[in-house]
XYZ file of C-alpha atoms in Angstrom:
305
model
C -94.703 123.929 144.356
C -91.810 123.846 146.820
C -94.405 121.515 149.174
C -94.878 119.201 146.249
C -91.281 119.045 145.172
C -90.557 118.194 149.138
C -93.319 115.475 149.488
C -92.075 113.775 146.130
C -88.720 113.643 147.505
C -89.315 112.197 150.729
C -91.426 109.416 148.964
C -88.637 108.598 146.908
C -86.255 108.443 149.402
C -88.426 106.019 151.509
C -88.937 103.884 148.536
C -85.169 103.399 147.941
C -84.648 102.346 151.361
C -87.428 99.520 151.137
C -87.152 96.162 150.301
C -89.546 94.355 147.776
C -89.401 91.034 146.224
C -90.305 90.207 142.345
C -90.660 86.918 140.518
C -92.798 84.973 138.134
C -93.777 82.211 140.504
C -97.827 81.506 140.815
C -97.805 82.623 144.398
C -96.304 86.152 143.208
C -98.658 86.543 140.631
C -101.494 86.060 142.988
C -99.937 88.833 144.873
C -99.586 91.121 141.974
C -103.127 90.558 141.231
C -104.522 92.513 144.256
C -102.222 95.389 143.292
C -104.455 95.648 140.240
C -107.599 96.024 141.953
C -106.395 98.636 144.329
C -107.785 102.179 143.411
C -104.326 104.055 143.787
C -101.611 101.081 143.559
C -100.330 101.686 140.430
C -101.698 105.091 140.247
C -104.374 104.805 137.627
C -107.204 107.751 137.611
C -110.043 105.224 138.271
C -113.666 105.856 137.929
C -114.421 105.708 141.278
C -111.393 107.766 142.165
C -112.564 110.286 139.451
C -116.259 110.309 141.188
C -114.922 110.804 144.586
C -112.729 113.894 143.351
C -116.032 115.576 142.773
C -118.165 114.274 145.679
C -116.114 115.248 148.639
C -116.261 118.710 147.323
C -119.846 118.768 148.588
C -119.927 120.188 152.139
C -123.377 118.155 152.981
C -123.491 114.383 153.641
C -124.688 112.234 150.880
C -124.713 108.455 150.254
C -124.198 106.581 146.948
C -123.513 103.059 145.555
C -121.590 102.441 142.358
C -121.463 99.271 140.743
C -119.365 98.557 137.464
C -118.418 95.838 135.006
C -114.740 96.061 132.966
C -113.593 93.999 130.296
C -109.818 94.164 129.572
C -108.064 92.783 126.341
C -104.932 91.248 128.282
C -103.775 91.200 132.067
C -100.279 92.454 132.077
C -98.309 93.195 135.291
C -95.828 96.276 135.142
C -96.304 96.150 131.223
C -94.900 92.435 131.248
C -97.137 90.227 129.455
C -96.429 86.423 130.834
C -100.043 85.492 129.387
C -100.389 87.342 126.478
C -103.842 87.662 125.050
C -105.888 86.491 128.433
C -108.635 88.929 129.205
C -110.386 89.443 132.317
C -113.717 90.827 133.788
C -114.362 93.022 136.842
C -117.814 93.252 138.441
C -117.578 95.649 141.083
C -119.771 97.472 143.887
C -118.581 100.501 145.983
C -120.198 102.548 148.736
C -119.023 106.024 148.576
C -120.166 109.036 150.605
C -119.333 112.736 150.321
C -117.297 112.858 153.848
C -114.773 110.943 151.727
C -115.233 107.344 152.851
C -115.420 104.534 150.104
C -115.979 100.726 150.816
C -116.158 97.991 147.979
C -115.854 94.662 146.797
C -114.220 93.681 143.424
C -114.080 90.220 141.686
C -112.025 89.392 138.597
C -112.302 86.372 136.523
C -109.386 85.123 134.048
C -109.049 82.605 131.348
C -107.053 79.644 131.252
C -103.987 78.917 131.124
C -103.643 81.907 133.502
C -102.498 80.630 136.716
C -105.498 82.503 138.611
C -109.149 81.472 138.038
C -110.981 84.187 140.272
C -109.660 87.092 142.540
C -111.574 88.572 145.408
C -110.638 91.821 146.994
C -112.584 93.786 149.744
C -111.262 97.536 149.840
C -111.678 100.753 152.130
C -110.409 104.100 151.937
C -110.809 107.654 153.252
C -109.752 110.836 151.398
C -109.576 114.487 152.478
C -108.513 117.569 151.377
C -105.397 118.984 153.109
C -106.185 122.760 152.009
C -108.926 125.145 152.091
C -108.641 125.559 148.318
C -109.203 121.734 148.051
C -106.115 121.249 145.633
C -104.187 118.642 147.614
C -105.719 115.658 148.777
C -104.674 112.513 150.803
C -105.972 109.357 150.553
C -105.165 105.829 152.994
C -106.807 102.675 151.836
C -106.882 98.953 152.937
C -107.369 95.949 150.800
C -107.848 92.031 151.528
C -107.332 90.126 148.243
C -108.194 86.323 148.082
C -106.973 84.333 145.072
C -107.873 80.724 143.650
C -105.469 79.313 141.127
C -106.534 77.382 138.188
C -105.515 73.910 139.291
C -108.030 71.194 140.012
C -107.032 71.896 143.813
C -108.010 75.608 143.446
C -105.260 76.683 146.075
C -105.875 79.802 147.971
C -103.529 82.926 148.211
C -104.483 85.676 150.501
C -102.709 89.096 151.005
C -103.238 92.498 152.786
C -102.288 95.422 151.242
C -102.043 99.209 152.959
C -101.643 102.258 150.772
C -101.291 105.973 150.812
C -101.424 108.587 148.042
C -101.264 112.280 147.801
C -103.038 114.262 144.484
C -102.087 117.467 143.641
C -105.073 118.948 141.405
C -104.359 121.534 138.903
C -107.477 121.747 136.904
C -106.030 124.540 134.402
C -102.655 122.705 133.993
C -101.454 119.049 134.723
C -102.326 117.129 137.815
C -100.443 114.453 139.397
C -100.426 111.813 142.185
C -97.923 109.704 143.677
C -98.728 106.395 145.835
C -96.857 103.911 147.642
C -98.230 100.311 148.690
C -97.067 97.789 151.318
C -98.632 94.384 150.805
C -98.327 91.683 153.421
C -98.583 88.072 152.340
C -95.949 85.170 151.620
C -93.759 87.878 150.149
C -93.893 91.339 151.408
C -93.545 93.920 149.131
C -93.172 97.854 148.501
C -94.420 99.378 145.498
C -94.163 103.166 144.214
C -96.068 104.815 141.405
C -96.162 108.703 140.062
C -98.809 109.635 137.558
C -99.482 112.871 135.592
C -102.757 113.160 134.031
C -104.998 116.092 132.562
C -108.923 115.728 132.684
C -110.280 117.502 129.223
C -113.772 118.134 129.140
C -114.579 117.593 125.246
C -118.258 118.302 125.432
C -121.118 119.052 128.123
C -124.773 118.785 126.955
C -127.452 121.019 128.961
C -128.953 118.269 130.494
C -125.901 117.265 132.601
C -124.041 114.360 130.446
C -120.554 115.295 129.204
C -117.885 113.986 127.370
C -114.315 113.804 128.875
C -110.865 112.330 128.168
C -107.968 111.838 130.594
C -104.349 111.076 129.426
C -102.531 109.700 132.362
C -98.761 109.097 132.085
C -97.600 106.700 134.788
C -94.280 105.319 136.226
C -94.000 102.411 138.113
C -91.091 101.688 140.474
C -90.105 98.429 142.585
C -87.125 96.153 143.091
C -86.584 93.343 140.663
C -85.129 89.919 140.235
C -84.250 89.345 136.909
C -82.131 86.721 134.871
C -78.676 88.266 134.625
C -76.843 85.403 133.196
C -76.887 81.963 131.727
C -74.125 79.563 131.365
C -73.396 75.639 130.650
C -73.078 73.339 133.603
C -72.573 70.162 132.187
C -74.017 68.725 128.749
C -74.638 65.046 127.440
C -75.025 63.665 124.276
C -78.742 64.411 124.468
C -79.091 67.196 127.013
C -77.571 70.461 127.904
C -77.745 71.782 131.457
C -77.689 75.457 132.131
C -76.844 77.482 135.180
C -79.032 80.695 135.751
C -77.879 83.557 137.510
C -80.222 86.265 138.961
C -79.516 89.518 140.335
C -81.801 92.019 141.834
C -82.065 95.985 141.408
C -84.372 98.750 142.035
C -85.701 100.953 139.424
C -88.424 101.945 136.871
C -90.372 98.727 135.607
C -92.900 100.154 133.076
C -93.977 103.658 131.823
C -97.528 103.365 130.640
C -99.657 105.822 128.527
C -103.443 105.556 129.221
C -106.132 107.366 127.618
C -109.383 106.816 128.571
C -112.334 108.257 127.308
C -115.389 108.632 129.691
C -119.127 109.290 128.650
C -121.517 110.468 131.338
C -125.133 109.503 130.596
C -127.204 110.463 133.405
C -126.494 107.800 136.324
C -124.387 105.600 133.958
C -120.721 106.115 133.142
C -119.236 104.570 129.811
C -115.190 104.383 129.424
C -113.283 103.485 126.639
C -109.547 103.026 127.716
C -106.410 102.656 125.620
C -103.521 101.810 127.293
C -99.898 101.846 125.884
C -97.021 99.994 128.128
C -93.421 100.198 127.673
C -91.882 97.910 129.933
C -88.166 98.208 130.770
C -85.850 95.432 130.368
C -83.068 94.720 132.914
C -80.772 92.321 130.712
C -81.025 90.976 127.228
C -82.367 87.616 128.574
C -85.787 89.593 129.520
C -87.781 89.436 126.196
C -90.445 92.497 127.034
C -91.694 94.467 124.290
C -93.942 97.492 124.205
C -97.596 95.927 124.638
C -101.198 97.395 124.133
C -104.393 96.843 125.689
C -107.814 98.022 125.348
C -110.589 98.067 127.907
C -114.370 98.942 128.493
C -116.510 99.737 131.378
C -119.778 100.447 132.289
C -120.795 101.668 135.786
C -124.131 102.849 137.162
C -124.108 105.573 140.082
C -126.951 105.222 142.632
C -128.140 108.128 144.916
C -129.280 106.811 148.306
C -129.712 109.872 150.535
């Protein structure tokens, strides 16, 4: 317990000392999309991570392919729905082995008028246990993201993201994960997330099929630039011109509660997930409210060797 507290404190201190940039421009939205595709970037308990938790406990070496498709009712960033009601699809293919290595490709399609039409993310990572009891797991990851905007020119934005996370596995209690990501792009940025989750097996059948639910409470931190004040600069008989004053701060951007219901049927995984976003407002000029989203994903797990 003391080790967990020390590591958490160290990560918070490092995060406060870092500098990141936040805005609503198209380039920055393109950058943030890469975060949404990384396994650990907002500390969400993804299907790939859940599978990897079980696989790397195996002592012998085996190789697998995982392919999946996800459908989402909206595409918010940190709980902020700049383009409400726009869904996305995410086909993905991952190679995973029991030594802890994982490599994959994900593709996201967005609906107009979202500023991005398509995003491609190639990612890789390595996970390993830090203790003999296999209760503490470390992960290092890298991803390369390329996005095409929705204009006629289809301009391209690229970024590289380096991430790390540590997971404290408590099967009988509440597990936790803290993660840090650094993105190298037009706007370099640092982000930090902490999540607390509990995997609950509702039913397990004799043929190995199961029904599980994993409530996940996630806290997302970052530097944030917000609209602090609006004043009248000048006015005419027909038009008023305003001055917009922005301020920067560091803090909690969003608190999200995700409740995925996972059904394992042989080599297939079906997941229904509800996410309750509670974005934090930094001024009265920010009009962000509680948002809700639903997603469905189906995956196929293929044993190679």
